[in-house]
Amino acid sequence: MLSPFRILQTVLVVLLPLSILAQGQVSGTVTDARTREPLPFVNVLLEGTTTGATTDENGRFVITEVTPGLYNVIVSSVGYQRRVVPEVMVGTAKPVELTIQLEPSATELKEVEITRQPFVRTQESPLSVRTIGSAEIMRNPGGNRDISKVIRALPGVASTASFRNDIIIRGGAPNENRFYLDGIEVPTINHFSTQGSSGGPVGMINVNFIREVDVITGAFPAARGNTLSSVFEFKQPEGNAEKPTYTFMLGSSDLGFTFDGPTGRNATTIVSVRRSYLQFLFQALKLPFLPIYNDAQIKHRIQLGKNSRLTFIGLGAFDNVDLNPAANDGVTDQATFERNRYILGNLPDNDQWNYTVGARYDRFVKKGFHTVVVSRSHLFNEASKYRNNDDADPAALLLRYGSTEEENKVRYEAVMNYGPWRFVGGAGYELARYGTDTYTQRVIAGLPVIVDYESSLSMDKFGVFGQLSRTFGKLSTSLGVRTDWNTLGGTMSDPLEQISPRLSLSFAVSDAVNINANVGRFHQLPPYTVLGFRNGSGDLLNLNNGIRYIQADHVVAGVEYFTRNNGKVSVEGFHKWYDKYPLLVDKGISLANLGGDFGVIGNELAAPTSQGRAYGVEFLIQQKLYKGFYGILSYTFVKSEFTNADTRYAPSSWDYGHILNLTGGKRLPKDWEVGLNWRLQGGGPYTPYDIPTSSLIPVWDATQQGVLDYSLINTERLRIFTQLNVRVDKRYYFKGWTLNVYFDVENVLASELPGAPFLDVVRDASGQLQVDPSDPSRYVVKLVPNDGTTVIPSIGIMVEF
C-alpha cells in the first residue's frame, strides 16, 4: 500500500512537466491616507524588477505579465512619503488586488523617501505595533496557518506549552485582548474558547481572508476600548472584481474551500467554509479527547459610488468535544496511560457555537471620512460531566452547564484632518445579554459544595472617545481620552469613573531613528460570568460586592532604528499597574491567574480588591523580505505579579521571565522556500495540590480532581522549554491555477514540553479506587507526570484556480 508521502510525490512528478511560465497580475488603488481621495500619477514598482505602472485619475493601476513569486511593492509620488508594501504573493489563479494609502509629506514639492518604508504606524500608536502579512502567516513553521500561533514570534508574547492558543501579552491574562475584523469587533478568534477568557486550541479565522494583522500591545488608540493588554486589527483583502476564483485547502487539521469573485454590479464577495479532521490526528496521537470544529467566514463589499462603500462581514463556528475512551488501547507507557485516564475522568463533553455578523458603512469627504458600524455577536456554550462518564446515572452528575452571551453594537467614528491637525472621535452603544443555568460541585473551605443557580443579565453600554494629533517639526504628538459606562449601577454607571486619558509622543532623531513613548489609563469590563453570578436566592452577589471596571495604567517607551534594506531594530520598556481586578473570594486568588485551561472562569463569588503589576523589556530585530531572506529575532524579559487574599504580590500564572524567539526563512530558486522557528520560554509558575483535602473521599467523589492549595499560589515552577519547528514549501504555477505544497514538522527535535503534574487516585488492577488503609476517610493519591514529547509532522496542499 502506498503511503500518503509516496502518493504526493507521484502526483508532483506528474504535474511538474505541466508547469509553464505562466504570468500573474497586480492591480489596486492608491489613496490619500488622510482623506481617502484617489491619487493619480503615482508610481508603482515591483522591487528588484523594471516592471511597474502609474495610477490613472481614479487612483487605479494594473501591472500585467508579472512572473509569479513574492515581491515588495514600492509606491511613490511627489508630496507623499514613499511606501513599501512588503511580501506580496503573486500567483496565476487570480490578480492580486491592493489598497494602498500614502501619507502626505511635510515637504509638498518632492517625493520623500523614508527609511521605515515597510513599517507603517500611526500618530495615535507610534510604538508597540507589529504588522504581520498574510505571507508571513501562511509560511510560519509550526504555525499551521493560525495567527494565534504566528504572533508568538513577536516580542512580549508568551504561550502555554500545550495545544492551546492562549494569547498572553506583556504578562497580562488571556481575557485582556480585543479583536477587530475590518473594524468590526469579534469577541473570540479561537475554537473551543474558554468562556470568560479568549484562548482555545485552534484559530477560527481563515488565513485566506487576511491581508494583514496589526498587533497593538500598548498605546491603544482612544477609538478602541475595553482592553488592557492588546488590540488585534485583522484587515481582510479586497474581493476579486474580475472573475470568480476558488481555493481548495487541505491542511494538517482541516479541509477548506474559498470562493472569491464579483457578485453583482460594483460588488465582490469572499466566502469560505472549513471542516476539521483534527479528531483523526488526536486519535492517532492517542489523546483522550476528540475536538471537531467547523467554521464559515464571509465578506461582501458594495461600492456605492466614488465616495462611499458598504461592507458586510460574518464569522461563525460550531465546535464539539467528545471523549476518546479508546485512548489507552495499546498504550504501554504507564505515565501516558495514567494521564489519559485522568483526563477522561475529568474533561466534560462540550458543545459550543458562536457567530458575529456586522455591517460597516464608510463615507469619504474632503477632509476625512465617516464610519458607521452595526454588529451582533452570539455565544452558546454547554457542557456536562458524570462520574465515570455514566450519564445514565442521575446521581453521578458532576457538572451541567449552559450559557449564552449576546452583544448588539453600533459605533460611529469620524476621522478628520484640519491642516496639520488630525482628529478621531466618535461614540458607541451596546445592548448586552448574558444567561446561564449552572450546576456544579466545588470545594469551598475544604468541603464539597453544590452550586446550583440560574441567572440572566441585561445591560446597556455606552462609550465616547476623541483623539487629537499633530506633528511639530520632528515631534509627533497625540492626546486622546475615552470613557465607558453601563446601566448595572454603582461606579460602572458613572462615566467620570472610567475616564481613560492617553498621550503618545514620537521624536524623529533622524530619518532612521525614532524615540517613542506613551502613557495612558485603560479600563475593561469584567467577564459576564463574573457580573452575572448569583446565589440560590437570585442575588447578584458580585455586583453587590462592588465589582467594577478593571483599571490599568501603562507607561511604555522605546527606541527604534530602521535600516535601508527593509529592516528594523527596536527596544521597548513597559510597566503596567492593575487595580480593581476581581479577587475570587472562595479561592483567595486574583482572576488574573485564570484563563489558560478549558471550561469557564469567573462564575463564582468575587470582589474588586486585587491589584497587579507587569513590567519588562523587549528587544526586536526584524528583516522584511530582502534578497530572498526574511526573519525575526525577539527577546522579552517580563515579570507579572498580582495580589491575592493575603494582599501580598505573588507571581501570576503568566510570569514567564525570559522569552526568546528566532524565525527565519529563505526563498530558493524554482519556487522552493524553507523556514524554521525556534523558541525558548522560561518555566511558567503553577500551584501545588492540597493533598490532605484532595484525598478526602467526599471531596474526590464530588470533583474527580485534585484541589489546588491556593495559599501557595504559583510557588512551583516548570522547567524552561525549547521547541524547534521547520517547514518546506514548494509552489507550482500553471496557466490559470496555482499549486502550493508544504511539509511542516512541529517540535522536530522531540523536546520535552513540561506540564504541571496531575493528582490522581491510585487504582488496583481492576480500576477500583484504593482507600487508604491507615485512614478509611481518604483515598490513596499520587502525582501523575504531565510532560510531553509529541512530534507533529503534517503535509498541506492548497490549490487556487
PDB file of C-alpha atoms in Angstrom, residues 282-283 286-290 322-328 344:
ATOM      1  CA  PHE A 282      -5.823  13.213  18.055  1.00  0.00           C
ATOM      2  CA  GLN A 283      -6.892   9.599  17.706  1.00  0.00           C
ATOM      3  CA  LYS A 286      -3.704   8.575  21.445  1.00  0.00           C
ATOM      4  CA  LEU A 287      -5.142  11.706  23.030  1.00  0.00           C
ATOM      5  CA  PRO A 288      -8.157  11.264  25.336  1.00  0.00           C
ATOM      6  CA  PHE A 289     -10.376  13.907  23.694  1.00  0.00           C
ATOM      7  CA  LEU A 290     -11.537  14.419  20.103  1.00  0.00           C
ATOM      8  CA  ASP A 322     -16.090  14.157  22.524  1.00  0.00           C
ATOM      9  CA  LEU A 323     -14.142  11.889  24.810  1.00  0.00           C
ATOM     10  CA  ASN A 324     -11.972   9.141  23.357  1.00  0.00           C
ATOM     11  CA  PRO A 325     -12.435   6.091  25.611  1.00  0.00           C
ATOM     12  CA  ALA A 326     -10.086   4.106  23.342  1.00  0.00           C
ATOM     13  CA  ALA A 327      -7.174   6.453  24.091  1.00  0.00           C
ATOM     14  CA  ASN A 328      -5.469   3.871  26.300  1.00  0.00           C
ATOM     15  CA  LEU A 344     -11.104  11.004  30.602  1.00  0.00           C
TER      16      LEU A 344
END
